[in-house]
Amino acid sequence: METNGSNSNFQEKQPSDASNIVGREKRTGKEVFINHAEIAWHERRREWVGDESQKSRRAPREPIMSWTTTYEDLLLSTEPFQESIPLAEMVDFLVDIWHEEGLYD
């Protein structure tokens, strides 16, 4: 009995949907194990992640926080940011601060 999903290369070459599996079963005449949970997982993932080929490449954005912003500026301010700060930008900021203070080597 053949299993669907144990080989990641198979997943990349052919979409994992029930119509492909059923068609293959008819051609070979063998009973094929159909992993419905895996098929559903790939469909949900495709919905959540989207089609990478359809996504437009975004131009890099200007940072939201100023290069002169200090850790103290963030701690002393009670005002919310004008727009949300992307996680990657905040992590870069904190790592830079921690390097300066010798906390992150």
PDB file of C-alpha atoms in Angstrom, residues 11-97:
ATOM      1  CA  GLN A  11       4.653  17.132  -2.304  1.00  0.00           C
ATOM      2  CA  GLU A  12       6.699  19.711  -4.162  1.00  0.00           C
ATOM      3  CA  LYS A  13       6.318  18.115  -7.585  1.00  0.00           C
ATOM      4  CA  GLN A  14       2.602  17.380  -7.487  1.00  0.00           C
ATOM      5  CA  PRO A  15      -0.201  19.136  -5.671  1.00  0.00           C
ATOM      6  CA  SER A  16      -1.646  16.999  -2.943  1.00  0.00           C
ATOM      7  CA  ASP A  17      -5.307  16.840  -3.800  1.00  0.00           C
ATOM      8  CA  ALA A  18      -7.788  13.997  -3.907  1.00  0.00           C
ATOM      9  CA  SER A  19      -8.368  14.163  -7.692  1.00  0.00           C
ATOM     10  CA  ASN A  20      -4.702  13.362  -8.436  1.00  0.00           C
ATOM     11  CA  ILE A  21      -4.710  10.452  -6.028  1.00  0.00           C
ATOM     12  CA  VAL A  22      -7.969   8.986  -7.344  1.00  0.00           C
ATOM     13  CA  GLY A  23      -6.725   9.296 -10.940  1.00  0.00           C
ATOM     14  CA  ARG A  24      -3.516   7.471 -10.052  1.00  0.00           C
ATOM     15  CA  GLU A  25      -5.498   4.727  -8.303  1.00  0.00           C
ATOM     16  CA  LYS A  26      -7.572   4.118 -11.455  1.00  0.00           C
ATOM     17  CA  ARG A  27      -4.456   3.897 -13.658  1.00  0.00           C
ATOM     18  CA  THR A  28      -2.551   1.465 -11.469  1.00  0.00           C
ATOM     19  CA  GLY A  29      -5.518  -0.592 -10.344  1.00  0.00           C
ATOM     20  CA  LYS A  30      -4.040  -0.695  -6.842  1.00  0.00           C
ATOM     21  CA  GLU A  31      -5.699   0.556  -3.716  1.00  0.00           C
ATOM     22  CA  VAL A  32      -3.971   3.728  -2.579  1.00  0.00           C
ATOM     23  CA  PHE A  33      -4.017   5.069   0.948  1.00  0.00           C
ATOM     24  CA  ILE A  34      -5.416   8.587   0.889  1.00  0.00           C
ATOM     25  CA  ASN A  35      -4.339  10.768   3.769  1.00  0.00           C
ATOM     26  CA  HIS A  36      -7.314  13.123   3.955  1.00  0.00           C
ATOM     27  CA  ALA A  37      -5.890  14.952   6.962  1.00  0.00           C
ATOM     28  CA  GLU A  38      -2.726  15.790   5.037  1.00  0.00           C
ATOM     29  CA  ILE A  39      -4.737  16.978   2.049  1.00  0.00           C
ATOM     30  CA  ALA A  40      -6.822  19.219   4.305  1.00  0.00           C
ATOM     31  CA  TRP A  41      -3.654  20.495   6.012  1.00  0.00           C
ATOM     32  CA  HIS A  42      -2.065  21.470   2.678  1.00  0.00           C
ATOM     33  CA  GLU A  43      -5.271  23.179   1.513  1.00  0.00           C
ATOM     34  CA  ARG A  44      -5.546  25.178   4.742  1.00  0.00           C
ATOM     35  CA  ARG A  45      -1.863  26.075   4.605  1.00  0.00           C
ATOM     36  CA  ARG A  46      -2.256  27.250   0.998  1.00  0.00           C
ATOM     37  CA  GLU A  47      -5.216  29.423   2.080  1.00  0.00           C
ATOM     38  CA  TRP A  48      -3.291  30.862   5.024  1.00  0.00           C
ATOM     39  CA  VAL A  49       0.077  31.376   3.326  1.00  0.00           C
ATOM     40  CA  GLY A  50      -1.293  32.168  -0.109  1.00  0.00           C
ATOM     41  CA  ASP A  51       0.290  31.534  -3.443  1.00  0.00           C
ATOM     42  CA  GLU A  52       3.867  32.829  -3.301  1.00  0.00           C
ATOM     43  CA  SER A  53       3.969  33.360  -7.074  1.00  0.00           C
ATOM     44  CA  GLN A  54       0.960  35.701  -6.883  1.00  0.00           C
ATOM     45  CA  LYS A  55       2.424  37.917  -4.161  1.00  0.00           C
ATOM     46  CA  SER A  56       4.046  41.125  -5.254  1.00  0.00           C
ATOM     47  CA  ARG A  57       7.434  41.889  -3.805  1.00  0.00           C
ATOM     48  CA  ARG A  58       7.187  44.823  -1.435  1.00  0.00           C
ATOM     49  CA  ALA A  59       9.715  47.596  -1.542  1.00  0.00           C
ATOM     50  CA  PRO A  60      11.608  47.982   1.741  1.00  0.00           C
ATOM     51  CA  ARG A  61       9.874  50.393   4.082  1.00  0.00           C
ATOM     52  CA  GLU A  62      11.435  53.181   6.026  1.00  0.00           C
ATOM     53  CA  PRO A  63      11.824  52.252   9.694  1.00  0.00           C
ATOM     54  CA  ILE A  64       9.080  53.521  11.968  1.00  0.00           C
ATOM     55  CA  MET A  65      11.413  54.215  14.873  1.00  0.00           C
ATOM     56  CA  SER A  66      14.046  56.889  14.416  1.00  0.00           C
ATOM     57  CA  TRP A  67      17.695  55.838  14.370  1.00  0.00           C
ATOM     58  CA  THR A  68      18.226  58.218  17.283  1.00  0.00           C
ATOM     59  CA  THR A  69      15.570  56.586  19.479  1.00  0.00           C
ATOM     60  CA  THR A  70      16.998  55.311  22.747  1.00  0.00           C
ATOM     61  CA  TYR A  71      15.779  52.634  25.107  1.00  0.00           C
ATOM     62  CA  GLU A  72      14.997  55.340  27.659  1.00  0.00           C
ATOM     63  CA  ASP A  73      12.873  57.195  25.100  1.00  0.00           C
ATOM     64  CA  LEU A  74      10.697  54.112  24.771  1.00  0.00           C
ATOM     65  CA  LEU A  75      10.455  53.519  28.515  1.00  0.00           C
ATOM     66  CA  LEU A  76       9.706  57.135  29.459  1.00  0.00           C
ATOM     67  CA  SER A  77       7.094  57.781  26.790  1.00  0.00           C
ATOM     68  CA  THR A  78       3.428  57.198  27.563  1.00  0.00           C
ATOM     69  CA  GLU A  79       2.341  58.087  24.040  1.00  0.00           C
ATOM     70  CA  PRO A  80       1.454  55.225  21.700  1.00  0.00           C
ATOM     71  CA  PHE A  81       3.381  54.915  18.462  1.00  0.00           C
ATOM     72  CA  GLN A  82       1.805  56.566  15.444  1.00  0.00           C
ATOM     73  CA  GLU A  83       1.728  53.171  13.726  1.00  0.00           C
ATOM     74  CA  SER A  84       2.571  49.661  14.837  1.00  0.00           C
ATOM     75  CA  ILE A  85       6.229  48.673  14.748  1.00  0.00           C
ATOM     76  CA  PRO A  86       7.030  45.472  12.848  1.00  0.00           C
ATOM     77  CA  LEU A  87       8.418  42.743  15.070  1.00  0.00           C
ATOM     78  CA  ALA A  88      11.642  42.453  13.062  1.00  0.00           C
ATOM     79  CA  GLU A  89      12.330  46.165  13.533  1.00  0.00           C
ATOM     80  CA  MET A  90      11.724  45.979  17.288  1.00  0.00           C
ATOM     81  CA  VAL A  91      13.945  42.906  17.636  1.00  0.00           C
ATOM     82  CA  ASP A  92      16.757  44.633  15.702  1.00  0.00           C
ATOM     83  CA  PHE A  93      16.399  47.678  17.940  1.00  0.00           C
ATOM     84  CA  LEU A  94      16.547  45.639  21.163  1.00  0.00           C
ATOM     85  CA  VAL A  95      19.485  43.527  20.004  1.00  0.00           C
ATOM     86  CA  ASP A  96      21.420  46.707  19.159  1.00  0.00           C
ATOM     87  CA  ILE A  97      20.680  48.115  22.624  1.00  0.00           C
TER      88      ILE A  97
END
